[in-house]
Structures are given as structure tokens and as C-alpha cells.
XYZ file of C-alpha atoms in Angstrom:
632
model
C 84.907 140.462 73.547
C 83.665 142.836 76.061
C 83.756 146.873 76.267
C 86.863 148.739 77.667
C 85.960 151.884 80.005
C 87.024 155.273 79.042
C 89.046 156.221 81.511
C 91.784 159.672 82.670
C 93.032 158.069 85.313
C 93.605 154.273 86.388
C 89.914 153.243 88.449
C 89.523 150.575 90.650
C 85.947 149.928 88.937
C 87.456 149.721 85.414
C 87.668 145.856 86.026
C 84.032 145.821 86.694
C 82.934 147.246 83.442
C 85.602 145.281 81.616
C 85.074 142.077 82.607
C 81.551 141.281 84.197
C 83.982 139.519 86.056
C 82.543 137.459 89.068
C 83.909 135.323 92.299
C 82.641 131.613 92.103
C 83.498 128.182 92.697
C 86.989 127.532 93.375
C 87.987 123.661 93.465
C 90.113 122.287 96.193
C 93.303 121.119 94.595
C 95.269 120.209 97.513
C 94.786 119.620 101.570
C 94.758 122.482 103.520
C 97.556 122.424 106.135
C 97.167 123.736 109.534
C 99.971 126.414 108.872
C 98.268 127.054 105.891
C 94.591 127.550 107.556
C 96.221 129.353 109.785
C 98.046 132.056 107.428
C 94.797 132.207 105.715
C 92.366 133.228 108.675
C 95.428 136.047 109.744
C 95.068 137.410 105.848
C 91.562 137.423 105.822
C 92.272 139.260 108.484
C 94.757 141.630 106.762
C 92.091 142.179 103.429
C 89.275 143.246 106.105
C 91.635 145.675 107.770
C 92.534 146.919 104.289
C 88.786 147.357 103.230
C 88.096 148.572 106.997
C 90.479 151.291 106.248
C 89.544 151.621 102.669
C 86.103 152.522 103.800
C 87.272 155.384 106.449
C 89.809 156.817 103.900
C 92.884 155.891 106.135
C 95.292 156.661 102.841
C 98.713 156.583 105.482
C 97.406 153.091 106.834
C 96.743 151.666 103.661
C 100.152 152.074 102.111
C 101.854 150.712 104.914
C 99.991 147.553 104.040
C 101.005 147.417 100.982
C 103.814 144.937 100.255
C 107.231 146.217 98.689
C 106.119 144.943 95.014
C 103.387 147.594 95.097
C 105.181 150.506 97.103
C 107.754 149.825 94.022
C 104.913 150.972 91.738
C 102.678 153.459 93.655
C 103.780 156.671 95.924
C 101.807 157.672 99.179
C 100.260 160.424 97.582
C 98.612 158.084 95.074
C 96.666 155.775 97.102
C 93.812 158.616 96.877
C 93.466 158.717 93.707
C 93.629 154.736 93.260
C 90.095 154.269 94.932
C 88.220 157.495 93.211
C 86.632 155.051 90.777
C 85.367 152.892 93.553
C 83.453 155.617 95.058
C 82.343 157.143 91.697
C 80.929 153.789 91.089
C 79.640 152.511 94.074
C 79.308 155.052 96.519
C 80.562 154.775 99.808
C 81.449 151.018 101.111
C 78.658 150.298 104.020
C 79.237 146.552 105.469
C 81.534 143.745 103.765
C 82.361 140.082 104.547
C 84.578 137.646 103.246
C 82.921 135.496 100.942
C 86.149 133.667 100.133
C 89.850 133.280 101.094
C 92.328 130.527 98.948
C 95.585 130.291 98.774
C 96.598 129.725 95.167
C 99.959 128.844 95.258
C 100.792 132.992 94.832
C 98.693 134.641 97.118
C 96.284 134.206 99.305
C 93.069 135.240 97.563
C 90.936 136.868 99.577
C 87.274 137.981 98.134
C 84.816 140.439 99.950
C 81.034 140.651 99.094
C 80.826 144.642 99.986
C 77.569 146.456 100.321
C 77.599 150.211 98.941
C 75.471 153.203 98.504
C 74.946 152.870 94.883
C 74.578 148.944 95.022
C 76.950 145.466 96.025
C 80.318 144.469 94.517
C 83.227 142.120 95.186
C 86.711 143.141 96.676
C 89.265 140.804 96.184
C 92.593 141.538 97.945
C 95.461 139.279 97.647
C 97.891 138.880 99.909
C 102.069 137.733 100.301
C 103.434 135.543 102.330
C 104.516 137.926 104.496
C 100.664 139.052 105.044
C 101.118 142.504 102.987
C 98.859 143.180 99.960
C 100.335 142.531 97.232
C 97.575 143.346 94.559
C 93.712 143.982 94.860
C 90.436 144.791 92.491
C 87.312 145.086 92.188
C 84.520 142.064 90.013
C 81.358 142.328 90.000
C 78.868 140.955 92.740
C 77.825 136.983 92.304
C 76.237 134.531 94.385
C 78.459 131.348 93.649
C 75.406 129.299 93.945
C 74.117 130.653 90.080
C 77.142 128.634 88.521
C 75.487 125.267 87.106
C 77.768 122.179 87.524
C 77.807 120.545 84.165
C 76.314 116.979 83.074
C 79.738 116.171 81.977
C 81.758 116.854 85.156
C 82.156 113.622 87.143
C 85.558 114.022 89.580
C 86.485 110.978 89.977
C 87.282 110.690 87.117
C 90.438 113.574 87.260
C 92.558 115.287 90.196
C 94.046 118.682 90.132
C 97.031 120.557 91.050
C 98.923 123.831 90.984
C 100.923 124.891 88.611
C 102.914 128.085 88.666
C 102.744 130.343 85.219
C 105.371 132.361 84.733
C 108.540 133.629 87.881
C 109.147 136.995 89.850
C 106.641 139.626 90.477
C 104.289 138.666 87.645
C 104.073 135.013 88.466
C 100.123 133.407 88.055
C 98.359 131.053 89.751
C 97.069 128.378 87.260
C 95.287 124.768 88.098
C 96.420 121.710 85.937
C 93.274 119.329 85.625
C 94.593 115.748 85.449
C 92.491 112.705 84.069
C 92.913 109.488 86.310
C 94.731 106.326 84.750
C 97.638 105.591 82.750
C 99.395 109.081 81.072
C 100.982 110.810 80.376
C 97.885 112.886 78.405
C 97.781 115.487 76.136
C 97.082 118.833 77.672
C 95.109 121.989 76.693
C 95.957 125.665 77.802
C 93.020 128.038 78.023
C 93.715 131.871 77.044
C 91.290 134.266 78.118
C 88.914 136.357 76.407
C 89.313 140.630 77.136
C 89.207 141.753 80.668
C 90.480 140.897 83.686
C 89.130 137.300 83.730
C 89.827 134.749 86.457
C 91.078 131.596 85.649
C 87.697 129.777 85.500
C 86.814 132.612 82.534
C 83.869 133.642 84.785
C 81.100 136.079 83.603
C 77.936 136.599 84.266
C 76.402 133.139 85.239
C 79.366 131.192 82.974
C 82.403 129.819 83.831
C 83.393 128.456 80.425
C 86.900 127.516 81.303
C 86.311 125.000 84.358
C 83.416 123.561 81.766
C 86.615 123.049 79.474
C 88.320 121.663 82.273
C 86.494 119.108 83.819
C 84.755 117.930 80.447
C 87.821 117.685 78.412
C 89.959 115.839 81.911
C 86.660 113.467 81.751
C 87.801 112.514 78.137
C 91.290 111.597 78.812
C 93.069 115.194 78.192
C 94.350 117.430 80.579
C 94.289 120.941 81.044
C 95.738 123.914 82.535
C 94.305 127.576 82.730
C 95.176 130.253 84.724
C 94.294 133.332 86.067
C 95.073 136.470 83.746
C 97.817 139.325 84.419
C 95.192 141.884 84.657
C 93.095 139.546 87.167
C 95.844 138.708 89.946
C 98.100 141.718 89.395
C 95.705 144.494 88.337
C 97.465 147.589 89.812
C 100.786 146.676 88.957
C 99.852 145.576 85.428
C 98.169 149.384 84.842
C 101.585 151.001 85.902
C 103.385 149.479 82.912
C 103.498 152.925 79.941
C 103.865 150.212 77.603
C 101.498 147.831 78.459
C 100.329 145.913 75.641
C 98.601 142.738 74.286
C 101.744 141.226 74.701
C 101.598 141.598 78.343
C 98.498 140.846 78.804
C 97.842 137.764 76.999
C 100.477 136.665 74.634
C 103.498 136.358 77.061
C 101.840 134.559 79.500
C 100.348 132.340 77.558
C 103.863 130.673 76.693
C 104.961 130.718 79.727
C 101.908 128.460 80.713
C 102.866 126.159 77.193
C 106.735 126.619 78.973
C 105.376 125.051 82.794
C 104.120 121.939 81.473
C 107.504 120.560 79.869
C 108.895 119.255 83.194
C 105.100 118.167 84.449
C 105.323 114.535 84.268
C 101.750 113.739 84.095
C 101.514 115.476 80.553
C 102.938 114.205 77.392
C 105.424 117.653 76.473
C 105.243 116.192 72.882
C 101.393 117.276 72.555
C 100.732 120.600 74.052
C 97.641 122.610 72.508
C 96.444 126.082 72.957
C 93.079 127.360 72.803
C 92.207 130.441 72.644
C 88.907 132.117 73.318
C 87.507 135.435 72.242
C 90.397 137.554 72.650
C 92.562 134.641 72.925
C 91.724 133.543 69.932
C 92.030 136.825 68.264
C 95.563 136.747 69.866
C 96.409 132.509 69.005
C 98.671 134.058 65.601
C 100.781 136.067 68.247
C 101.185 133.439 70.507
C 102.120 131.113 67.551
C 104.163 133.622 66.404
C 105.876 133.700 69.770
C 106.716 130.120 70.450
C 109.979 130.170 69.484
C 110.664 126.853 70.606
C 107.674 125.240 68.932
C 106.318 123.615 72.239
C 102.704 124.111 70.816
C 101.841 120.988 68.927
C 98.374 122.578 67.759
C 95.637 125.813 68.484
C 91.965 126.067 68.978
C 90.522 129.572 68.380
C 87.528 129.798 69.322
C 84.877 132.774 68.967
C 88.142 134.653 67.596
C 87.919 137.532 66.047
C 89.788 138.263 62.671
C 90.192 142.016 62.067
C 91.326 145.008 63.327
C 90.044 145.227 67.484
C 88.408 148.719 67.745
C 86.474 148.038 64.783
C 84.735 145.218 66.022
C 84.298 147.147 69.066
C 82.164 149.987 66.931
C 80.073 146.905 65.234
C 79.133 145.746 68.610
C 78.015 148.871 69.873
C 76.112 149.554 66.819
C 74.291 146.302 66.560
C 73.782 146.510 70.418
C 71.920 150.321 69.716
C 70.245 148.236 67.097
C 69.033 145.372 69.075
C 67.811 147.975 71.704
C 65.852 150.230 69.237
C 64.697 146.607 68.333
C 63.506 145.473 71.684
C 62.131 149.278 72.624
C 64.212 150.020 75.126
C 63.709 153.082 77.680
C 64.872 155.675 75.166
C 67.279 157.666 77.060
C 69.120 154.218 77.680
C 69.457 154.452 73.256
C 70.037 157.813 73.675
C 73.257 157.358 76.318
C 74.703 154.645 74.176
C 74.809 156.753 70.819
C 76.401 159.595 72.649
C 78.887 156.820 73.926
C 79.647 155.262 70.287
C 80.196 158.542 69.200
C 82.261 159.196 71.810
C 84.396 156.304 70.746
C 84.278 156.971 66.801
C 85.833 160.339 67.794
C 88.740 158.352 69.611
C 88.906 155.989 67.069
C 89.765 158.788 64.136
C 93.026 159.693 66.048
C 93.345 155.902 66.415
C 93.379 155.598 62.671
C 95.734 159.203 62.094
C 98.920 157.618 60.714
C 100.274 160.859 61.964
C 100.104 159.131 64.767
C 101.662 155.853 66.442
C 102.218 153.839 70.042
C 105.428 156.198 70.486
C 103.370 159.554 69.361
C 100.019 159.243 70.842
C 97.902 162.209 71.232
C 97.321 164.424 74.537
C 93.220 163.833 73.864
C 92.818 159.777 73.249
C 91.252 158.694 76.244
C 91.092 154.664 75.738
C 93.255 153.056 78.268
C 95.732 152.200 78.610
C 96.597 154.143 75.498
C 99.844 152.125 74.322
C 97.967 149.086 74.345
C 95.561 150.203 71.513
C 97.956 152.008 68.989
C 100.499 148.936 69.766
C 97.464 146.805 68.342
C 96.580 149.379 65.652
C 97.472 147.876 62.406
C 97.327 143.848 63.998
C 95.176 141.581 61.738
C 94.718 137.858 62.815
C 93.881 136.947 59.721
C 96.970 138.232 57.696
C 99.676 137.174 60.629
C 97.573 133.248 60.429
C 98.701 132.534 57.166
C 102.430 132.796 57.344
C 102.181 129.643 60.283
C 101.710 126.273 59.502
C 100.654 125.109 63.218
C 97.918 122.295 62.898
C 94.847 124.549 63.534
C 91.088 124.383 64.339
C 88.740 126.946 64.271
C 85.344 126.938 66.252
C 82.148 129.294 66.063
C 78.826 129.613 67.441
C 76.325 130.593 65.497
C 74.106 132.526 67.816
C 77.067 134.635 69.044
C 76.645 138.092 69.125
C 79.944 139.725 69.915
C 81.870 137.898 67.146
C 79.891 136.871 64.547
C 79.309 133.752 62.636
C 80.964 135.642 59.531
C 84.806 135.722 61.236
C 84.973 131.835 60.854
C 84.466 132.717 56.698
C 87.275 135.359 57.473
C 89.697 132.453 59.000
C 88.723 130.045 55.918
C 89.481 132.494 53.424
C 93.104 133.518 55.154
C 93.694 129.496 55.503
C 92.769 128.521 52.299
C 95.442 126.108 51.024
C 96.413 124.534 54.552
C 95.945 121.137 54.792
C 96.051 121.220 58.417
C 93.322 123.219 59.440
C 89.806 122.369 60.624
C 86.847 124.331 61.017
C 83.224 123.651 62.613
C 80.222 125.558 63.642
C 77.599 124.877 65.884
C 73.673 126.307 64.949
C 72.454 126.940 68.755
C 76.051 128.532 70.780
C 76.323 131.835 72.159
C 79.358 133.446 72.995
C 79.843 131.948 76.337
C 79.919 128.688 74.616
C 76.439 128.059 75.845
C 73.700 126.483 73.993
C 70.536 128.942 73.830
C 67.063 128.501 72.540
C 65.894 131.478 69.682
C 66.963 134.300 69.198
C 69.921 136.233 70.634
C 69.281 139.323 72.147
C 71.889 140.521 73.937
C 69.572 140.273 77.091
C 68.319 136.765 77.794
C 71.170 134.459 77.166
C 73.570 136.389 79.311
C 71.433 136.880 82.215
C 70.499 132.681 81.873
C 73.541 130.518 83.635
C 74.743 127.683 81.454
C 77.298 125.518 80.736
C 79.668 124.829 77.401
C 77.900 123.048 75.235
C 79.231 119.189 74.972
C 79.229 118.841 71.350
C 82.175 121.716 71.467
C 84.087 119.446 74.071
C 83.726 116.218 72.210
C 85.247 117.779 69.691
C 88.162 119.577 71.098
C 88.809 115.888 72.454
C 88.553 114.262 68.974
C 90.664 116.422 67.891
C 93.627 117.038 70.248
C 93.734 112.857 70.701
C 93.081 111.920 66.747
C 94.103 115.293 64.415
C 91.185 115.399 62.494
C 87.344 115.586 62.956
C 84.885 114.153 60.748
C 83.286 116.517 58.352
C 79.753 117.145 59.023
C 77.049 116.333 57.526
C 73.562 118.053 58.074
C 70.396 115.743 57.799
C 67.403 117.613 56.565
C 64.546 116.394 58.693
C 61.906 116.688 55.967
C 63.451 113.613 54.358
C 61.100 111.478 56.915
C 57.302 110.945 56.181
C 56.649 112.209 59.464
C 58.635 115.454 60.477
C 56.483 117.966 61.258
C 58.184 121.278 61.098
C 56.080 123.557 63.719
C 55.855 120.311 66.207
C 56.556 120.929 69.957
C 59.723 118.087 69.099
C 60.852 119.056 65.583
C 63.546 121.906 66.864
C 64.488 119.026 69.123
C 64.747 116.261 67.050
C 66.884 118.525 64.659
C 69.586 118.961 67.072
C 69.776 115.024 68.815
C 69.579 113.253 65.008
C 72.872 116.166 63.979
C 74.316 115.687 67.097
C 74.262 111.708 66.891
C 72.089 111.581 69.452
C 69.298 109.948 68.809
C 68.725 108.612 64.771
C 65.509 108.124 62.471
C 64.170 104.844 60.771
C 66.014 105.252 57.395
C 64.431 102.442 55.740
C 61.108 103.512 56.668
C 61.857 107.000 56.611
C 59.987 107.923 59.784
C 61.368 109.504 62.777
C 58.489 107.802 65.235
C 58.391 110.697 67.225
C 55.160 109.031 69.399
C 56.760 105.457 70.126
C 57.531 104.568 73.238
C 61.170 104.374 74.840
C 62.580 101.075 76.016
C 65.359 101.389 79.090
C 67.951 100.319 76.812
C 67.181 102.929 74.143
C 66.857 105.659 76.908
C 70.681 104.346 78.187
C 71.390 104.638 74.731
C 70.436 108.191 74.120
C 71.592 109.406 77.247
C 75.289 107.632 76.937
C 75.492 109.536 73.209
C 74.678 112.563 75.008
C 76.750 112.706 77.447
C 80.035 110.609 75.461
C 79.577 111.422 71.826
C 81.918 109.799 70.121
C 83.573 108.259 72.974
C 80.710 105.565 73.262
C 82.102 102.974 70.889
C 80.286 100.176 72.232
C 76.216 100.369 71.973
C 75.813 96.957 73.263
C 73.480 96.302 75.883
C 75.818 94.868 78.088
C 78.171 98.252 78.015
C 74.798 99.991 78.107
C 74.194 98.694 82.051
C 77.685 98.392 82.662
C 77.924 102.405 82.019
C 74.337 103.052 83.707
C 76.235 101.290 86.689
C 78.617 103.362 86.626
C 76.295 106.394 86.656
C 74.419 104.642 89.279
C 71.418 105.603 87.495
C 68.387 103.609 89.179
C 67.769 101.181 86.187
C 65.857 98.154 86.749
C 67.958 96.172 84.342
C 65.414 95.150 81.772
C 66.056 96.194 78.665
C 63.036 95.737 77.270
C 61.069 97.708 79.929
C 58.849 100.518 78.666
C 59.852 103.654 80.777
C 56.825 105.952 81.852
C 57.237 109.464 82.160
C 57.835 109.237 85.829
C 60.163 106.924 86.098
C 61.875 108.963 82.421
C 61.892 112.205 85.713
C 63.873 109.972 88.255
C 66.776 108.845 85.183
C 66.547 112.678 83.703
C 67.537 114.073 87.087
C 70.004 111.566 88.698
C 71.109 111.675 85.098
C 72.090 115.165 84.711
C 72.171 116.682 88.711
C 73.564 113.098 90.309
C 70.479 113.472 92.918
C 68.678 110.936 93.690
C 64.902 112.227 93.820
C 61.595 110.517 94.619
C 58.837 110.843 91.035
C 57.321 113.795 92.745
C 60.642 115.679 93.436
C 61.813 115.102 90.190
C 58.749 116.259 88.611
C 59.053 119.051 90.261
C 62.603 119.967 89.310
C 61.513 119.156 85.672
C 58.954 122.229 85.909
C 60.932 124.371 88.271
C 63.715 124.380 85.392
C 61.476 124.888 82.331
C 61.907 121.367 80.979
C 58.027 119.712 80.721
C 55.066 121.908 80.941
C 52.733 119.045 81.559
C 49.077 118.529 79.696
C 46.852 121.033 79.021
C 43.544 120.220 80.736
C 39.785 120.821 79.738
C 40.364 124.742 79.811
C 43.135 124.840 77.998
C 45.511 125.582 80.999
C 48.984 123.614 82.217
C 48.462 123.510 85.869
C 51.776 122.125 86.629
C 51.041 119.235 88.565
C 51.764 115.755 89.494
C 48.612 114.965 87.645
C 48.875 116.973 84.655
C 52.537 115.706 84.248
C 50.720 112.321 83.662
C 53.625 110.347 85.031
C 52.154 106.388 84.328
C 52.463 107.582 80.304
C 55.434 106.086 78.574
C 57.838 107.942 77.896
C 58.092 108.813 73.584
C 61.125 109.372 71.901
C 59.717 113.262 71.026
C 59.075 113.997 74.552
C 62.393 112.481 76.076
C 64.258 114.263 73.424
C 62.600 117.455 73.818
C 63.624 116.877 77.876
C 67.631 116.500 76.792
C 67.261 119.381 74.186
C 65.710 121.762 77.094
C 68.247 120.727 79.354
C 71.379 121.161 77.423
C 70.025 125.073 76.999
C 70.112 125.086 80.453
């Protein structure tokens, strides 16, 4: 979960720091009309007037584009004060352009890349029907082209539509991603982590909730997710004295469970929440809240278990650590232990129990200040074990922000239901995302990625069977040949406890240096990409699937692949491009995958040459190439 601001007055920036929240790929759910293109060039052209006259401090002008919803909620005399965060933050606004305009069934949503003094953010502005602004904040900068499409995500194989969350002023915009064929399915709803977050769940170089989306729609379940309160009515939302976690998350989140009862594509009999982050930290509330029992079963995942503004203090004290650690600029250390102190003092008035949500002190600055006594004395973990909800509960290991211990913390509240599930997975950040090493707070969230397929496989087992099979870890060593500091063995760990690719138990020997067949690279790669959805491993469904792919196979199954033509599957595989050797050679070293031989001097040039691309392909080096890519 990600830092509040410290803030006296509402600030348009406060969504920045918040959220890391950034614009990004939007997928076309329906056909653009020519009244509809129409309406959304003229409110483009309303958000650039607004911006246009946000930049020259025009405070008279800009209220009178404001629509009645927001007049309701802010006075003339206010708009001022509204945009003193923007400047504080940014500076003053130099050029802008709109860098994208939908209309999401709402609003039109209308997003500004703006240029300012003290460096670039997004604007997004959304605007009525009647072409007055209805709602508008600020998310941090992004080039939509850093967002990886996932290996998973094949659209043919689903469509998508809008679905409206919620009525009135507070309505949101949500997508419902449908698989193709015969339903109706099952269907997921994604609750946001903390922050203003869009519907996709967007940060930094993630979006973790299309992932969801499109991998879970590609294994026959739907899903629907939304964007946030705080994301699509930001002003309004921060005008509510008793805004709490109710409005922002839990509320909202049956209404969205509520929508899908009349959607005839979805079976109403198996609706499933998942909740990530602070969703999941808020799935007993929203269990708690379905009052109807609509929810047939909830995913927490990354969820914390304990009281919120503690974890908050362990993150910033483990984040101090981890710079100390890495020898950061010291006056960097130096501003964020002034900060945490800052926050322990708030805290200790927090924690008074002289004081409560309807007697909250003059001096606590966290806002908005109802919201945090409201949540004062909340525990997940106590309010879990009065509900009997089927349940699973998913961590990564290598997550920093909610640590591996909280899924302990959900086994020990949940000990005696039979109904609940648990799993962890070694490599997963908190983004969902695979990462190789060490977290460090630095690396992993400044690399793009996308959610890691084992976690999607398994929120599919699940939602369509119940249950998952208990794992079971194989200790490498138990093979002749395992060599634990090889180039493979980190590798070969993951694809044999991921399924993907298994020793010679007989023989004990992994055979790390034999040479891959076609049909055993269609093998590997079909495990990859369907888990446990490949039931068949014959040949025939082997080609009949690498068909589908259109993966250029030359139908031989007992070809040896060489390394080149191991480039030309990898890529096509895993970007759907078809590339010549060279080209995908290339890719494979402009994306970190190969390094290539060493030659006389020791050096790896990089090359066509030093790739060595007439070799055949082994089963270490392909499944080094997968493992690399999958930490993409």
C-alpha cells in the first residue's frame, strides 16, 4: 500500500504522491459513433480551455465550467485554493496536449500530458454530457508505450463491455471482460489497492488489473474492475467530512458484485471478489457488507492484516533501512527520518483513546482525518474469522510493502476453516510481478512487468474448481546433476515447481545440456503459457495449439531446434511478431534475455556470431530464456 500526503488543505497533487498513478492503455470496448466522436473532440476541447485557463489563473472562468455536481460542492472563492498544490508541486503549467480523450460510459475522460516548471505531469479532466467538468486530477506523467502486453493476453479469445458501478453522482465507469463461447462464466471483481487508482490498477510501469483481466477472460472467467471513487470523482469525494474506507472502497465494491446480477453473460450464482493490497486489507468489510450474500468467494491478495498506520510506520522504517543499506545521498535519509517522525507524532494522537472519528484533534494533519480514526481500531484479521465465505489468500514473497509474514497472520486468524486456501509464490513483488534477486525498493518498481501467470492459473483453478492442489516443493539437489551456482539452476528451480518443464526421475538427472526437440519446446512453452489448462500433451494437440499460436513450426516433432530458430519461436511466442533470426536475436539481447558466448578475451560482444545461432537449443538455455522473460 502506498504513502498518504500530509496535507492542511485538499491539493490537487495529493493524488500524485498517493497513487504513482499513471494514464495508459485504454481498450476499445465499443464502436465509436459519429455523435460520440463528435462530443468527444468538443470536450477535449472543453478540458484544454479548462487547463488554458487553469494556467492564466482565470478562477471566475473556471467555475463557470464547472458542472452543477461540483458547484454543489465548491464556492467561487475556493477554486484558488483548489489548484495551490498544483503549483507547489509543479510550478507553473508551460505547454499541455491531450494525450487521451474516452468516453467511459460516465464521462468523457479527457487526459493532458502538461509540461511545468518543476517537471511533466498528467491532467485528466472529465467531462458531462452537457460538456461541463464534472471532476478533474492530477497522475503522474507516463508514456503509455512502457506498459508490456502480457504473453497471456490473446483477444480473440474475449470481448468487453461497459458496465455501470454504482447510480447518481457517484456512479463509476467499470469494463466487464467477457471470454468468447458458451457462458454464462464465472466472474471476478477487482478492488483496488490505496490511492486513487484507475481501473487498470496502474502504477509505475504495471497495470496489474488489465493483466487480471485479459489472463483470467483467456481462461474461461470473466471479469469486471472499475475505476475507484477517488480516481473519477476526486474533488467531490474530498468534500465528504466523513469520508471513510467505506466510501472509498467497501461500498463500491458491492455495488460492482450488485451490477453483474442482471448481466446475462455471467453466471450471478458465482460471483468472486478479489481484493488487492488495500482491497484485500478491506475483503472482511466487504464480506461483512454483502448483505445479500451475492459473493460466492474472495481472493485477498498482498492484504494486509493489522492495524493500517502501523504498517505504514514499518514501511517507512524498512524503506530508511533499505536506503542506509544502498548508501543513499544522505540528506535524502535525513528528509525521510524527519518525515517518519513526523508521522509517529500524528500517529500518538491517532492512538489517544481520548480521542475518536467524532473528537479528532485541531493538530492531526493526515487527511482526510475521519478516514483514519474511522479505521483506528479495524483489524482484518479479527473481523475474517467471524465469516465463513470460501476464501483464498495469495502472497508474494519478494513483496516489500506487505510482507510475506501477513499470509502467517491470515492462517493463524483462519485456522479451523475448511474453506480457505492459501499459496505463496518465491519470486512476486508487490505489483504481482515476477523479479529476479533481491528487492530493493528501487529496481523492481522502476522495471515494467506483467502479473505473473502462475498467480492467474491459479485464481482460475480456483474460482472454476474450489480448491487448488497443495504444493509441493522439489529440492533440485535430489538430481545427480544440479549444480547450484549454474547460469540455469535458479531457472530450472522455478520451470520444474512451476510444472514447467520436469527432470528424469528414474535417472535422477535434470539433463540440463541435451538438446530440445520441437515437440518438447511446444511442450514447455504450452505449460507456460496454460498451466494446468493443458490437459492434453499429445503431439497432435501440441501442433494443433502451435497452430493456433501460429508459431512458425516446421511440423516435425523430432526436429532438433538450434538456437536461432529457439529466437524466432521465443519471440513470435511471447510478442506475436514475426521476426527474421537476426531481429529476433536482437530483441533477445535488447531485453536482457541471452548474453551470447564469451569469446577468446573473455568478453560477450553481443552479436549474431557470438549468439552462435546453428547450436541446438538445450533444455538449460531455453529455460533460462522463459525464466528471463517472465521477469520481464
Amino acid at each position: 500500500m502506498k504513502r498518504k500526503k500530509i496535507v492542511g488543505k485538499w491539493l490537487l497533487a495529493t493524488s500524485l504522491s498517493a497513487a504513482m498513478i499513471g494514464g495508459g492503455l485504454t481498450l476499445p470496448v465499443h464502436p465509436v459513433s459519429a455523435n460520440e466522436l463528435s462530443q468527444q473532440v468538443e470536450d477535449g476541447q472543453v478540458a484544454k480551455e479548462f487547463l488554458s485557463l487553469v494556467k492564466d489563473q482565470k478562477w471566475n472562468e473556471i467555475y463557470q465550467l464547472f458542472n452543477g455536481n461540483l458547484q454543489k460542492y465548491y464556492s467561487k472563492e475556493e477554486v484558488p485554493q483548489i489548484f495551490q498544490g498544483l503549483t507547489a508541486t509543479f510550478g507553473k503549467i508551460q505547454t499541455f496536449n491531450v494525450q487521451s480523450n474516452v468516453n467511459n460510459g460516465i464521462h468523457n475522460k479527457v487526459t493532458m500530458l502538461v509540461t511545468a516548471e518543476l517537471g511533466p505531469f498528467s491532467f485528466v479532466v472529465n467531462v458531462d454530457k452537457s460538456g461541463k467538468v464534472d471532476d478533474f486530477h492530477t497522475e503522474m506523467a507516463t508514456d503509455p508505450n512502457q506498459f508490456s502486453n502480457p504473453s497471456y493476453n490473446h483477444p480473440e479469445n474475449y470481448s468487453e463491455k461497459q458496465i455501470q458501478v454504482g447510480e447518481g453522482e457517484f456512479a463509476l465507469p467499470g469494463i466487464l471482460t467477457v471470454p468468447k463461447g458458451e457462458g454464462p462464466f464465472p466472474v471476478v471483481v477487482l478492488v483496488h489497492g490505496s490511492g486513487p487508482n484507475d481501473m487498470d490498477e496502474t502504477a509505475y510501469g504495471f497495470k496489474p488489473f488489465r493483466d487480471i483481466a485479459v489472463g483470467l477472460a483467456n481462461k474461461g472467467v470473466a471479469v469486471l474492475r472499475y475505476d475507484k471513487r477517488t480516481n473519477t470523482h476526486a474533488l467531490k469525494s474530498s468534500k465528504d467530512p466523513k469520508f471513510s474506507i467505506m466510501e472509498e472502497t467497501v461500498l463500491d465494491a458491492n455495488l460492482a458484485v450488485s451490477a453483474l446480477k442482471s448481466v446475462p453473460e455471467v453466471d450471478a450464482k458465482n460471483i468472486y471478489v478479489l481484493g488487492h493490497s488495500q482491497g484485500g486489507y478491506a475483503l472482511p468489510l466487504i464480506l461483512d457488507n454483502d448483505k445479500n450474500h451475492e459473493i460466492k468467494g474472495a481472493i485477498g491478495v498482498a492484504g494486509p492484516t493489522g492495524k493500517f498506520h502501523e504498517l505504514l510506520l514499518w514501511q517507512m522504517e524498512q524503506s530508511i533501512k533499505r536506503a542506509e543499506g544502498m548508501k543513499a545521498p544522505q540528506e535524502q535519509i535525513d528528509q525521510a527520518k524527519m518525515e517518519l517522525e513526523v508521522y509517529k507524532s500524528q500517529f500518538s494522537m491517532l492512538d489517544n483513546p481520548n480521542y475518536n472519528k467524532d473528537h479528532i484533534p485541531a493538530e492531526f494533519q493526515l487527511q482526510p482525518a475521519y478516514w483514519w480514526f474511522d479505521l483506528r481500531d479495524y483489524q482484518p484479521s479479527e473481523l475474517i474469522k467471524k465469516q465463513d465465505t470460501p476464501m483464498l489468500f495469495l502472497q508474494g514473497n519478494k513483496d516489500i510493502q506487505v510482507p510475506a509474514e501477513q499470509l502467517e497472520n491470515w492462517k493463524t486468524a483462519l485456522k479451523g476453516h475448511d474453506n480457505v486456501q492459501f499459496r505463496s509464490y518465491p519470486d512476486m513483488m508487490h505489483f504481482l510481478v515476477n523479479i529476479k534477486g533481491e528487492a530493493n525498493g528501487v529496481t523492481e518498481y522502476s522495471t515494467p512487468g506483467n502479473v505473473a501467470p502462475e498467480l492467474i492459473d491459479d485464481v482460475a483453478t480456483w474460482v472454476k474448481t474450489g480448491s487448488l492442489e497443495e504444493q509441493e516443493h522439489v529440492d533440485l539437489s535430489i538430481f545427480k546433476d544440479y549444480k547450484k551456482d549454474a547460469y540455469w539452476s535458479e531457472a530450472f528451480e522455478w520451470a520444474v515447481n512451476h510444472g514447467i518443464i520436469k527432470g528424469f526421475a528414474k535417472e535422477q538427472l535434470l539433463k540440463p545440456n541435451q538438446p530440445m526437440t520441437e515437440s518438447q519446446y511446444l511442450n514447455v512453452f504450452l505449460r507456460y503459457t496454460l498451466g494446468q489448462d493443458l490437459k492434453d500433451e499429445s503431439v497432435k494437440n501440441l501442433y494443433t495449439l502451435a497452430k493456433s499460436y501460429e508459431l512458425p513450426v516446421t511440423g516435425k516433432s523430432n526436429h532438433v531446434v538450434t538456437r536461432g530458430e529457439a529466437a524466432i519461436l521465443l519471440v513470435k511466442s511471447f510478442t506475436d511478431k514475426k521476426m527474421t533470426e537476426k531481429e529476433a536475436i536482437q530483441w533477445l539481447y535488447d531485453h536482457q534475455i541471452v548474453n551470447g558466448y564469451t569469446d577468446k578475451k573473455g568478453n560477450n560482444p553481443k552479436n549474431y556470431q557470438s549468439y552462435q545461432a546453428k547450436k541446438p537449443i538445450t533444455r538449460a538455455d531455453l529455460v533460462t530464456m522463459f525464466y528471463r522473460v517472465q521477469s520481464m
